[in-house]
Amino acid sequence: MEQKKQNPKAEDETQVVSRRIQRISLHITPIPRPLHDHDSNLGLLPCARREKLEVETEKLSVYMRGKYRDIQEKIYEYFNARPELQTPVEILKDEHRELCWRQMYGLIREAGIRPLKYVVEEPAKYFAIVEAVGAVDISLGIKLGVQYSLWGGSVINLGTKKHKDKYFEKIDSLEYPGCFAMTELHHGSNVQGIQTVATFDPITDEFTINTPNDGAIKWWIGNAAVHGKFASVFAKLMLPTHDAKGVSDMGVHAFIVPLRDLKSHQALPGIEIHDCGHKVGLNGVDNGALRFTSVRIPRDNLLNRFGDVSRDGKYTSSLPTINKRFAATLGELVGGRVGLAYSSVGVLKIANTIAIRYSLLRQQFGPPKQPEISILDYQSQQHKLMPMLASTYAFHFATVYLVEIYSQMKMTHNEQLVGDVHALSAGIKAYVTSYTAKSLSVCREACGGHGYAAVNRFGTLRNDHDIFQTFEGDNTVLLQQVAADLLKQYKEKFQGGTLAVTWNYLRESMNTYLSQPNPVTSRWEGAEHLQDPKFQLDAFRYRTSRLLQSAAVRLRKHSKTLGGFGAWNRCLNHLLTLAESHIESVILAKFIEAVEKCPDASSQAALKLVCDLYALNRIWNDIGTYRNVDYVAPNKAKAIHKLTDYLSFQVRNIAKELVDAFDLPDHVTRAPIAMQSEAYAQYKHHVGF
């Protein structure tokens, strides 16, 4: 009895110290355990065994990289063999711009990579080229994208045969370097609000391009400051009329405008070109500003696929309204978003590779009188990097799918597919680039002080990638487009309409949500159930359906007092969460499909493990939402948390194989960066020891 009444504070000091050491040891080397002592299923699951999975890296890499591995290897080998074309750690803006031009010129003229035909014929191959080039230097990837996807793509996609015949070969060979002049100083996201005008002159059969005020100056135009000779200029097409107005606004159209003399490279009359200067990142890209003063171009320079002007000044179009023509024009330019999402995943792969290889080699602390342990054995490091690695794999398969349906859209011009690609590219671009931007900082932090050295690329990757969240559509604006499409589909469902392919799951999921708000499965805790793809996908889709239904109710309520615009603004954060939830559902669905289709058993087991971690980590991160509606009971929430920890540990055991499967060359990753062994020698060489 006296022992039971003893004050804990009076415990022997050595026992307290011993207990603390034991707790710290458990943190350093966490022991994975089943969710419950009575749960024997966990030990039977291939993805949950305590022993390390055997992963054949080569087979996984082949499955990941697909049929475009060869052309990526050709690009890597070209730059590896030419160290003078590799971007140094320290380089001035003007030198970087010239190096970037030499890199692109060498790739096209020496290595024989001709991207423009793939923009049209085989977009998946074009995006694979851009990913590989961007791994060498993101500035080079963006400059290549401006030349071929934006400048070349606008001529091909918005023009007609006469434009392709005249410009295709010279754009492809870099004889005609060009720009994509859409953004203005006062208008970026709101393209319909741009103010540059192109007025038709029926006497001379020309258009006159004018910048009416400073706000209409074309701004942030890639390739404009130094190298561009032409630009696709987006402007309001104005036709003369005989009424009081004098002109008629036919909406935004694109025009080919020569910028510089082909021989002297001097700016042509009426064109002012200014340098946007040093930027936070991407300083290998020469962004400039363009002002036009009575610049005359032939009528044939109108890119006239969706609207044309005859010799006598009459306007014709197969599309009846300005809005439809505008939508068709932007729809043809959606490839830029697809490419950015795909390239962003490439950046995330590089960051993962560097951070994980470093974390495997770097050793700090350990149990008393024992060797120091790898920092990736710390649970905190696993929580930083393993869900990120899982997300990288998830994003890879999602963007591969996006590229596939984009390619189908380009081949078939199916209207339904056009709508799907527009919404999905907006959502995936926004979601992936935002995630990558945050993850780059996490990777830098995970590598401690060594991660701060410029040679280890995190600073450059972070600064260069940051603008991915803004160009080709501001992420917040893009997510609103996704939310608007979801609400449109929601309305269609209850009016008996046909749902688009991308949104088909909403029909069943909404029915489940409305009829069964508290599923019986909320208390199932077994690992087999939690690792069941159906449970995972149902949970993601249930959350989206709930957010969609509640958003529709709130908008209807606030519209009565605030009007449509005010109601939208009042519910904006709700709508952004809805859009992100939907995109996460699509990403998981495509990951699950990729796991099921994997032909190699060892690769499939590894991918299943990674997919489970991605799904359960996302559910756990939003567990409050599921608990609020009792979709997940308290004990089930605990089980999800424990299993997520366990899966992180298991993924850590194959982390090296998973990043090796990205198959990135050493001159791209500059990894590992640990201050030891061979890596230390590499590090000393870079810093000049």
XYZ file of C-alpha atoms in Angstrom:
689
model
C 0.000 0.000 0.000
C 2.854 2.336 0.854
C 4.333 1.656 -2.586
C 1.070 2.578 -4.331
C 0.796 5.810 -2.397
C 4.366 6.797 -3.183
C 4.687 10.165 -4.954
C 5.947 9.655 -8.546
C 8.211 12.651 -8.056
C 10.159 10.628 -5.546
C 11.140 7.993 -8.100
C 14.769 7.123 -8.338
C 16.479 9.541 -10.758
C 18.180 6.732 -12.659
C 14.804 5.155 -13.472
C 13.564 8.466 -14.903
C 16.685 8.826 -17.038
C 16.405 5.204 -18.172
C 12.791 5.664 -19.211
C 13.596 8.833 -21.136
C 16.439 7.121 -22.990
C 14.085 4.274 -23.878
C 11.526 6.709 -25.284
C 14.163 8.530 -27.342
C 15.438 5.195 -28.654
C 11.952 4.281 -29.790
C 11.746 7.592 -31.639
C 15.099 6.981 -33.307
C 14.280 3.425 -34.371
C 10.503 3.140 -34.441
C 9.283 -0.432 -34.220
C 6.471 -1.043 -36.695
C 3.602 -2.912 -35.099
C 0.203 -4.162 -36.205
C -2.719 -1.838 -35.664
C -4.048 -4.059 -32.877
C -2.575 -7.011 -31.072
C -5.468 -9.127 -32.281
C -5.118 -8.034 -35.915
C -3.220 -10.785 -37.681
C -4.272 -9.709 -41.181
C -1.596 -7.046 -41.364
C 1.193 -9.589 -41.381
C -0.365 -11.364 -44.342
C -0.517 -8.337 -46.611
C 2.379 -8.079 -49.118
C 2.541 -4.309 -48.574
C 2.638 -4.564 -44.800
C 5.365 -7.105 -44.132
C 8.130 -5.993 -41.873
C 10.796 -7.362 -44.220
C 11.890 -5.179 -47.094
C 10.166 -5.636 -50.433
C 12.381 -6.754 -53.274
C 12.105 -4.141 -56.027
C 13.656 -4.585 -59.474
C 14.515 -0.970 -60.188
C 15.052 -1.463 -63.902
C 11.597 -2.978 -64.429
C 9.935 -0.277 -62.347
C 11.820 2.400 -64.276
C 10.746 0.946 -67.621
C 7.118 0.962 -66.474
C 7.419 4.519 -65.173
C 9.227 6.109 -68.108
C 7.472 4.264 -70.916
C 8.358 4.371 -74.576
C 9.954 7.834 -74.502
C 12.871 6.770 -72.358
C 15.212 6.656 -75.382
C 14.734 10.260 -76.438
C 15.187 11.436 -72.850
C 18.414 9.434 -72.612
C 19.585 11.019 -75.863
C 19.077 14.477 -74.340
C 20.828 13.562 -71.079
C 23.762 12.043 -72.957
C 24.095 15.100 -75.191
C 24.466 17.472 -72.252
C 26.585 15.045 -70.232
C 29.078 14.953 -73.098
C 29.199 18.768 -73.270
C 30.113 20.177 -69.877
C 30.428 23.628 -71.464
C 26.654 23.543 -72.011
C 25.836 22.631 -68.412
C 24.626 25.598 -66.388
C 27.216 26.549 -63.739
C 26.278 27.278 -60.139
C 27.258 30.945 -60.456
C 26.212 32.747 -63.632
C 25.116 36.291 -64.447
C 21.768 37.034 -66.094
C 23.117 37.994 -69.520
C 25.518 35.050 -69.588
C 22.718 32.703 -68.562
C 20.518 33.957 -71.397
C 23.222 33.364 -73.976
C 24.039 29.942 -72.535
C 20.343 29.041 -72.629
C 20.198 30.012 -76.302
C 23.331 27.931 -77.057
C 21.829 24.992 -75.164
C 18.636 25.128 -77.210
C 20.501 25.727 -80.471
C 22.790 22.757 -79.816
C 19.862 20.524 -78.914
C 18.092 21.368 -82.173
C 20.981 21.717 -84.609
C 23.536 19.257 -83.180
C 21.528 16.631 -81.309
C 18.831 16.688 -84.007
C 15.892 17.015 -81.605
C 13.030 18.593 -83.569
C 10.165 19.210 -81.134
C 7.609 21.083 -83.265
C 6.305 18.078 -85.177
C 5.696 16.298 -81.874
C 3.626 19.247 -80.616
C 1.162 18.262 -83.332
C 1.711 14.586 -84.065
C 2.827 13.092 -80.754
C 2.328 15.428 -77.780
C 3.426 12.783 -75.256
C 6.849 12.672 -76.877
C 7.071 16.465 -76.866
C 6.296 16.610 -73.141
C 8.927 13.917 -72.482
C 11.471 16.117 -74.285
C 10.482 19.153 -72.234
C 10.760 17.171 -68.985
C 14.293 16.006 -69.831
C 15.399 19.453 -70.991
C 13.919 21.056 -67.876
C 15.892 18.629 -65.704
C 19.091 20.049 -67.215
C 17.998 23.658 -66.602
C 14.425 24.792 -65.983
C 15.177 28.009 -67.889
C 16.011 25.903 -70.926
C 12.765 23.940 -70.558
C 10.744 27.155 -70.415
C 12.591 28.761 -73.323
C 12.012 25.617 -75.390
C 8.332 25.722 -74.395
C 8.003 29.359 -75.465
C 9.543 28.592 -78.854
C 7.652 25.413 -79.672
C 4.536 25.108 -77.531
C 3.564 28.790 -77.358
C 4.982 30.549 -80.427
C 5.024 27.469 -82.670
C 1.877 26.004 -81.132
C -0.119 29.201 -81.633
C 0.837 29.352 -85.325
C -0.056 25.692 -85.859
C -3.190 25.524 -83.718
C -4.693 28.955 -84.395
C -3.521 29.394 -87.981
C -4.395 27.583 -91.175
C -2.446 25.800 -93.921
C -0.895 28.977 -95.306
C 0.668 29.754 -91.949
C 1.991 26.236 -91.443
C 3.486 26.180 -94.926
C 5.258 29.500 -94.382
C 6.450 29.201 -90.770
C 6.625 25.562 -89.649
C 10.113 24.621 -90.845
C 11.736 27.893 -89.814
C 10.210 27.775 -86.345
C 11.305 24.152 -85.967
C 14.894 24.896 -87.030
C 15.166 28.014 -84.805
C 15.588 30.259 -87.841
C 12.470 32.072 -86.608
C 12.749 32.366 -82.815
C 9.516 33.816 -81.495
C 7.345 34.938 -78.602
C 3.839 34.524 -77.274
C 2.524 38.019 -76.526
C -0.712 37.639 -74.583
C -0.110 39.018 -71.058
C -0.321 42.781 -70.571
C 0.785 44.993 -67.725
C -2.803 45.425 -66.496
C -4.285 42.116 -67.651
C -2.920 38.629 -67.039
C -5.604 36.165 -65.979
C -8.427 38.186 -67.578
C -7.396 37.680 -71.206
C -10.699 39.006 -72.540
C -9.835 42.312 -70.882
C -6.633 42.918 -72.869
C -6.470 46.309 -74.548
C -4.036 45.934 -77.458
C -5.973 46.556 -80.684
C -5.590 45.359 -84.265
C -7.650 47.569 -86.594
C -8.271 46.463 -90.178
C -7.501 48.975 -92.932
C -9.475 47.959 -96.058
C -7.568 50.450 -98.206
C -4.146 48.871 -97.653
C -5.420 45.371 -96.796
C -3.493 45.487 -93.519
C -3.998 45.391 -89.787
C -2.596 48.171 -87.636
C -1.408 47.028 -84.206
C -1.491 49.621 -81.416
C -0.808 49.777 -77.695
C -3.394 52.376 -76.585
C -1.981 53.002 -73.096
C 0.741 51.886 -70.700
C -1.521 49.252 -69.164
C -1.707 47.533 -72.560
C 2.066 47.035 -72.880
C 2.765 43.352 -73.439
C 4.653 42.263 -70.323
C 6.720 39.257 -69.218
C 7.000 38.079 -72.827
C 9.503 35.210 -73.033
C 12.180 35.454 -75.781
C 11.280 39.127 -76.368
C 14.159 40.948 -74.656
C 16.996 39.408 -76.703
C 16.294 36.566 -79.127
C 12.745 36.816 -80.514
C 12.220 37.840 -84.139
C 8.442 37.291 -84.267
C 5.517 37.238 -81.860
C 2.012 35.847 -81.761
C 0.293 39.004 -80.535
C -3.150 38.718 -78.962
C -5.291 41.788 -79.600
C -8.880 42.902 -80.068
C -9.794 42.699 -83.726
C -11.513 45.953 -84.736
C -13.399 46.279 -88.039
C -14.459 49.653 -89.502
C -18.228 50.246 -89.629
C -20.494 52.924 -91.010
C -22.340 53.629 -87.769
C -21.664 56.171 -85.038
C -19.081 53.932 -83.320
C -16.917 53.706 -86.421
C -15.517 50.286 -85.440
C -16.822 46.919 -84.310
C -14.998 44.804 -81.710
C -14.843 41.185 -82.873
C -13.031 39.925 -79.767
C -9.525 38.694 -79.046
C -7.600 37.206 -81.964
C -3.947 36.297 -82.556
C -1.685 37.935 -85.154
C 1.838 37.175 -86.350
C 3.888 40.340 -85.841
C 7.561 40.575 -86.904
C 9.596 42.209 -84.112
C 13.147 42.472 -85.426
C 14.907 42.709 -88.772
C 15.980 39.206 -89.788
C 19.496 40.391 -90.760
C 20.364 43.271 -88.436
C 18.243 41.989 -85.487
C 17.202 45.601 -84.823
C 13.652 46.340 -83.657
C 11.351 47.180 -86.566
C 9.652 50.603 -86.904
C 6.858 51.203 -84.390
C 8.053 48.460 -82.038
C 9.605 49.243 -78.675
C 11.267 46.384 -76.818
C 12.279 46.680 -73.180
C 13.982 44.209 -70.866
C 12.002 43.056 -67.804
C 15.338 42.626 -66.026
C 16.553 40.258 -63.358
C 13.877 37.960 -61.922
C 13.521 35.745 -58.858
C 14.278 32.778 -61.121
C 14.378 31.631 -64.750
C 17.041 34.204 -65.612
C 18.059 32.163 -68.626
C 14.768 33.285 -70.221
C 14.862 36.801 -71.709
C 11.508 38.231 -70.676
C 10.677 41.563 -72.244
C 7.972 44.189 -72.727
C 6.507 45.184 -76.112
C 4.797 48.398 -77.156
C 3.267 48.798 -80.624
C 2.716 52.138 -82.336
C 0.911 51.907 -85.697
C 2.638 48.673 -86.629
C 1.276 47.457 -89.962
C 1.052 43.767 -90.848
C -0.535 42.004 -93.853
C -4.080 40.700 -93.507
C -2.682 37.179 -93.967
C -0.910 37.504 -90.618
C -4.220 37.043 -88.821
C -4.223 33.494 -87.399
C -7.604 32.756 -88.878
C -8.669 29.268 -87.870
C -11.630 30.518 -85.815
C -12.311 33.848 -87.514
C -11.270 35.534 -90.765
C -11.496 38.910 -92.478
C -12.006 39.142 -96.237
C -10.372 41.658 -98.565
C -13.411 43.923 -98.336
C -13.411 43.849 -94.515
C -16.167 41.305 -93.855
C -15.792 39.016 -90.878
C -16.623 35.292 -91.061
C -16.454 32.545 -88.471
C -17.836 29.064 -87.935
C -18.468 30.076 -84.321
C -21.401 32.444 -83.745
C -20.290 34.501 -80.724
C -17.232 36.253 -79.323
C -17.321 34.030 -76.247
C -17.371 30.819 -78.271
C -14.474 32.016 -80.433
C -12.532 33.030 -77.355
C -13.150 29.656 -75.686
C -12.052 27.827 -78.842
C -8.882 29.929 -79.034
C -7.887 29.292 -75.432
C -8.864 25.644 -75.753
C -6.189 25.191 -78.396
C -3.586 26.630 -76.036
C -4.320 24.266 -73.141
C -1.205 22.250 -74.007
C 0.842 24.787 -72.063
C -0.926 23.812 -68.847
C -0.493 20.123 -69.591
C 3.215 20.671 -70.158
C 3.666 22.680 -66.964
C 1.980 20.008 -64.842
C 4.146 17.320 -66.442
C 7.323 19.371 -65.993
C 6.458 20.215 -62.389
C 6.394 16.508 -61.583
C 9.847 16.282 -63.180
C 11.114 18.971 -60.799
C 9.571 17.113 -57.862
C 11.387 13.929 -58.915
C 14.718 15.748 -58.879
C 14.091 17.234 -55.430
C 12.966 13.866 -54.047
C 16.036 12.150 -55.440
C 18.467 14.646 -53.933
C 16.755 14.824 -50.528
C 16.211 11.082 -50.108
C 19.689 10.054 -51.237
C 21.151 12.589 -48.847
C 18.919 11.401 -46.019
C 19.992 7.803 -46.578
C 23.687 8.689 -46.356
C 23.655 11.412 -43.734
C 24.078 10.050 -40.205
C 23.354 11.932 -36.990
C 23.062 10.723 -33.378
C 22.082 7.243 -32.296
C 21.669 5.028 -29.228
C 24.426 5.315 -26.569
C 27.753 3.745 -27.564
C 26.383 2.704 -30.952
C 27.058 4.054 -34.465
C 25.101 7.065 -35.645
C 22.045 6.254 -37.718
C 20.772 7.491 -41.078
C 18.554 10.530 -40.677
C 15.938 8.798 -42.825
C 15.499 6.361 -39.921
C 14.014 9.188 -37.869
C 10.246 9.164 -37.961
C 10.171 12.939 -38.425
C 12.286 12.694 -41.598
C 10.120 9.881 -42.902
C 7.015 12.011 -42.337
C 8.580 14.826 -44.332
C 9.770 12.796 -47.297
C 7.863 9.512 -47.660
C 4.363 10.962 -48.280
C 6.049 13.392 -50.675
C 7.648 10.491 -52.537
C 4.256 8.777 -52.677
C 2.686 11.972 -54.026
C 5.400 12.200 -56.685
C 4.460 8.761 -57.957
C 0.770 9.634 -57.808
C 1.327 12.855 -59.762
C 3.444 11.021 -62.326
C 0.635 8.664 -63.280
C -1.969 11.442 -63.158
C 0.008 13.637 -65.561
C 0.701 10.671 -67.842
C -3.068 10.206 -68.023
C -3.555 13.922 -68.657
C -1.103 13.775 -71.553
C -2.915 10.719 -72.956
C -6.340 12.369 -73.043
C -4.807 15.607 -74.336
C -3.274 13.610 -77.206
C -6.652 11.986 -77.904
C -8.277 15.405 -77.920
C -5.754 16.699 -80.464
C -6.389 13.719 -82.729
C -10.174 13.493 -82.483
C -11.279 17.094 -81.675
C -14.062 15.482 -79.644
C -16.035 18.271 -77.960
C -16.666 16.280 -74.800
C -12.966 15.493 -74.524
C -12.092 19.159 -75.051
C -14.174 20.069 -72.003
C -12.655 17.282 -69.913
C -9.086 18.237 -70.828
C -9.714 21.924 -70.165
C -11.027 21.291 -66.640
C -8.591 18.521 -65.751
C -5.509 20.364 -67.032
C -6.526 23.450 -65.052
C -6.967 21.442 -61.859
C -3.920 19.189 -62.124
C -1.645 22.078 -63.136
C -2.820 24.129 -60.165
C -2.674 21.289 -57.649
C 0.656 19.786 -58.711
C 2.583 23.037 -59.114
C 1.398 24.297 -55.712
C 2.410 21.038 -54.060
C 5.821 21.020 -55.757
C 6.508 24.617 -54.737
C 5.885 23.766 -51.071
C 7.803 20.497 -51.298
C 10.972 22.140 -52.604
C 11.274 24.068 -49.356
C 10.623 20.891 -47.347
C 13.375 19.065 -49.271
C 15.832 21.898 -48.668
C 15.056 21.850 -44.951
C 15.344 18.048 -44.844
C 18.935 18.351 -46.071
C 19.939 20.781 -43.347
C 22.811 23.169 -43.961
C 24.102 21.251 -46.981
C 20.760 21.782 -48.677
C 21.469 25.508 -48.573
C 24.534 25.197 -50.799
C 23.677 26.389 -54.299
C 25.450 23.412 -55.862
C 22.757 21.150 -54.450
C 20.125 22.849 -56.629
C 17.289 23.391 -54.153
C 17.542 27.185 -54.321
C 17.603 27.241 -58.107
C 14.826 24.668 -58.402
C 12.664 26.555 -55.922
C 13.194 29.963 -57.552
C 12.830 28.704 -61.115
C 9.752 26.624 -60.374
C 7.945 29.223 -58.257
C 6.403 31.002 -61.264
C 4.799 27.713 -62.388
C 2.033 28.643 -59.955
C 1.268 31.788 -61.953
C 1.904 31.454 -65.658
C -0.382 29.480 -67.955
C -3.110 30.445 -65.513
C -2.927 31.610 -61.910
C -3.558 28.582 -59.692
C -6.354 30.205 -57.702
C -8.140 31.179 -60.915
C -7.684 27.696 -62.393
C -9.138 26.001 -59.319
C -12.181 28.257 -59.605
C -12.660 26.993 -63.165
C -12.648 23.433 -61.814
C -15.187 24.370 -59.126
C -17.418 26.039 -61.708
C -17.353 22.904 -63.848
C -18.193 20.744 -60.840
C -21.203 22.920 -60.028
C -22.293 22.747 -63.647
C -22.100 18.942 -63.523
C -23.957 18.933 -60.208
C -26.781 20.858 -61.842
C -26.759 18.455 -64.821
C -27.071 15.462 -62.511
C -30.255 16.700 -60.899
C -31.710 17.750 -64.237
C -31.114 14.300 -65.701
C -28.316 15.417 -68.010
C -25.261 13.462 -69.101
C -22.160 13.860 -66.957
C -18.788 14.355 -68.603
C -16.375 11.416 -68.436
C -14.136 13.082 -65.842
C -17.047 13.661 -63.504
C -18.924 10.375 -63.950
C -18.129 9.200 -60.450
C -20.237 12.056 -59.053
C -23.490 10.375 -60.021
C -22.916 7.320 -57.820
C -20.996 9.220 -55.158
C -23.659 11.912 -54.774
C -26.340 9.249 -54.474
C -24.321 7.561 -51.730
C -23.785 10.841 -49.933
C -27.435 11.891 -50.041
C -28.834 8.505 -49.035
C -26.151 7.296 -46.644
C -24.422 10.145 -44.764
C -23.160 7.758 -42.033
C -21.773 4.646 -43.788
C -21.653 1.327 -41.976
C -17.997 1.083 -42.904
C -17.151 4.003 -40.610
C -16.136 1.548 -37.859
C -14.217 -1.009 -39.915
C -10.605 -0.879 -38.747
C -8.837 -3.856 -40.314
C -5.713 -3.199 -42.394
C -7.164 -5.195 -45.283
C -10.133 -2.823 -45.387
C -7.987 0.331 -45.051
C -5.726 -0.837 -47.872
C -8.669 -1.684 -50.098
C -8.619 0.713 -53.098
C -12.406 0.842 -53.015
C -12.461 2.199 -49.463
C -9.751 4.745 -50.293
C -11.396 5.994 -53.482
C -14.867 6.025 -51.925
C -13.533 8.174 -49.074
C -11.973 10.682 -51.483
C -15.117 10.858 -53.594
C -17.440 11.058 -50.612
C -15.559 14.115 -49.387
C -15.809 15.749 -52.826
C -19.530 15.011 -53.046
C -20.155 16.451 -49.608
C -18.182 19.608 -50.417
C -20.025 19.954 -53.729
C -23.483 19.618 -52.229
C -22.738 22.034 -49.384
C -21.151 24.551 -51.777
C -24.249 24.484 -53.987
C -26.486 25.087 -50.950
C -24.360 27.981 -49.704
C -24.187 29.637 -53.127
C -27.949 29.400 -53.524
C -28.452 30.930 -50.087
C -26.015 33.850 -50.500
C -27.070 34.628 -54.072
C -30.394 35.893 -52.776
C -28.741 38.732 -50.843
C -25.305 39.192 -52.438
C -25.926 38.365 -56.077
C -23.939 35.824 -58.080
C -20.531 37.493 -57.878
C -20.860 38.310 -54.168
C -22.030 34.798 -53.319
C -19.109 33.274 -55.224
C -16.656 35.494 -53.356
C -18.265 34.667 -50.005
C -17.837 30.932 -50.697
C -14.479 31.161 -52.474
C -12.329 29.232 -49.987
C -14.980 26.507 -49.868
C -14.906 26.313 -53.678
C -11.115 26.083 -53.801
C -11.193 23.206 -51.292
C -13.858 21.511 -53.416
C -11.698 21.780 -56.550
C -8.629 20.390 -54.768
C -10.667 17.511 -53.366
C -11.917 16.590 -56.821
C -8.419 16.674 -58.290
C -7.140 14.459 -55.473
C -9.886 11.972 -56.334
C -8.794 11.904 -59.969
C -5.123 11.529 -58.998
C -5.864 8.586 -56.711
C -8.071 6.901 -59.304
C -5.285 7.080 -61.888
C -2.716 5.811 -59.398
C -4.897 2.815 -58.550
C -5.313 2.065 -62.270
C -1.557 2.269 -62.786
C -0.957 -0.205 -59.949
C -3.477 -2.638 -61.426
C -1.970 -2.411 -64.919
C 1.649 -2.904 -63.824
C 2.867 -6.158 -65.463
C 5.783 -6.862 -63.100
C 4.865 -8.395 -59.718
C 7.659 -6.764 -57.688
C 6.979 -3.348 -59.199
C 3.268 -3.768 -58.608
C 3.828 -4.606 -54.932
C 6.018 -1.533 -54.510
C 3.493 0.705 -56.260
C 0.642 -0.696 -54.153
C 2.564 0.170 -51.005
C 3.232 3.698 -52.249
C -0.370 4.133 -53.398
C -1.679 3.075 -49.980
C 0.583 5.608 -48.308
C -0.593 8.368 -50.648
C -4.274 7.584 -50.047
C -4.192 7.074 -46.287
C -1.906 10.032 -45.665
C -4.337 12.302 -47.527
C -7.276 10.887 -45.561
C -5.404 11.399 -42.295
C -4.448 14.976 -43.223
C -8.150 15.769 -43.605
C -9.386 13.479 -40.845
C -11.397 16.304 -39.270
C -13.699 16.398 -42.291
C -14.356 12.661 -42.047
C -14.819 12.735 -38.284
C -17.257 15.659 -38.424
C -19.750 13.582 -40.381
C -18.850 10.276 -38.703
C -17.610 8.835 -41.981
C -14.638 7.628 -39.921
C -15.208 6.621 -36.277
C -12.592 7.527 -33.609
C -11.011 4.060 -33.463
C -10.842 3.907 -37.237
C -9.130 7.287 -37.314
C -6.490 5.957 -34.923
C -6.059 2.875 -37.094
C -5.530 5.061 -40.178
C -2.904 7.085 -38.320
C -1.019 3.995 -37.157
C -1.134 2.363 -40.564
C 0.089 5.567 -42.226
C 3.112 5.579 -39.895
C 3.723 1.932 -40.671
C 3.516 2.486 -44.430
C 5.922 5.433 -44.204
C 8.398 3.095 -42.532
C 7.918 0.469 -45.235
C 8.329 2.987 -48.044
C 11.489 4.223 -46.346
C 12.890 0.689 -46.728
C 12.581 0.862 -50.523
C 13.088 4.630 -50.893
C 16.426 4.203 -52.658
C 14.921 1.881 -55.270
C 11.931 4.196 -55.739
C 14.064 7.259 -56.498
C 16.508 5.207 -58.562
C 13.546 4.248 -60.754
C 13.270 7.905 -61.794
C 16.558 7.137 -63.574
C 17.920 10.672 -63.429
C 21.583 11.172 -64.430
C 24.115 12.392 -61.869
C 24.711 15.690 -63.657
C 21.005 16.439 -63.140
C 20.645 15.437 -59.487
C 24.178 16.225 -58.233
C 23.355 13.704 -55.552
C 24.082 12.428 -53.004
C 25.278 15.521 -51.188
C 26.364 14.035 -47.864
C 29.707 15.226 -46.510
C 31.244 11.772 -46.688
C 32.893 9.231 -48.981
C 32.503 9.799 -52.726
C 29.790 12.405 -52.193
C 32.169 14.451 -50.026
C 34.739 14.399 -52.804
C 32.123 15.649 -55.285
C 31.063 18.347 -52.859
C 34.644 19.503 -52.252
C 35.223 19.682 -55.994
C 32.160 21.911 -56.488
C 33.047 24.308 -53.684
C 36.699 24.531 -54.722
C 38.566 22.726 -51.915
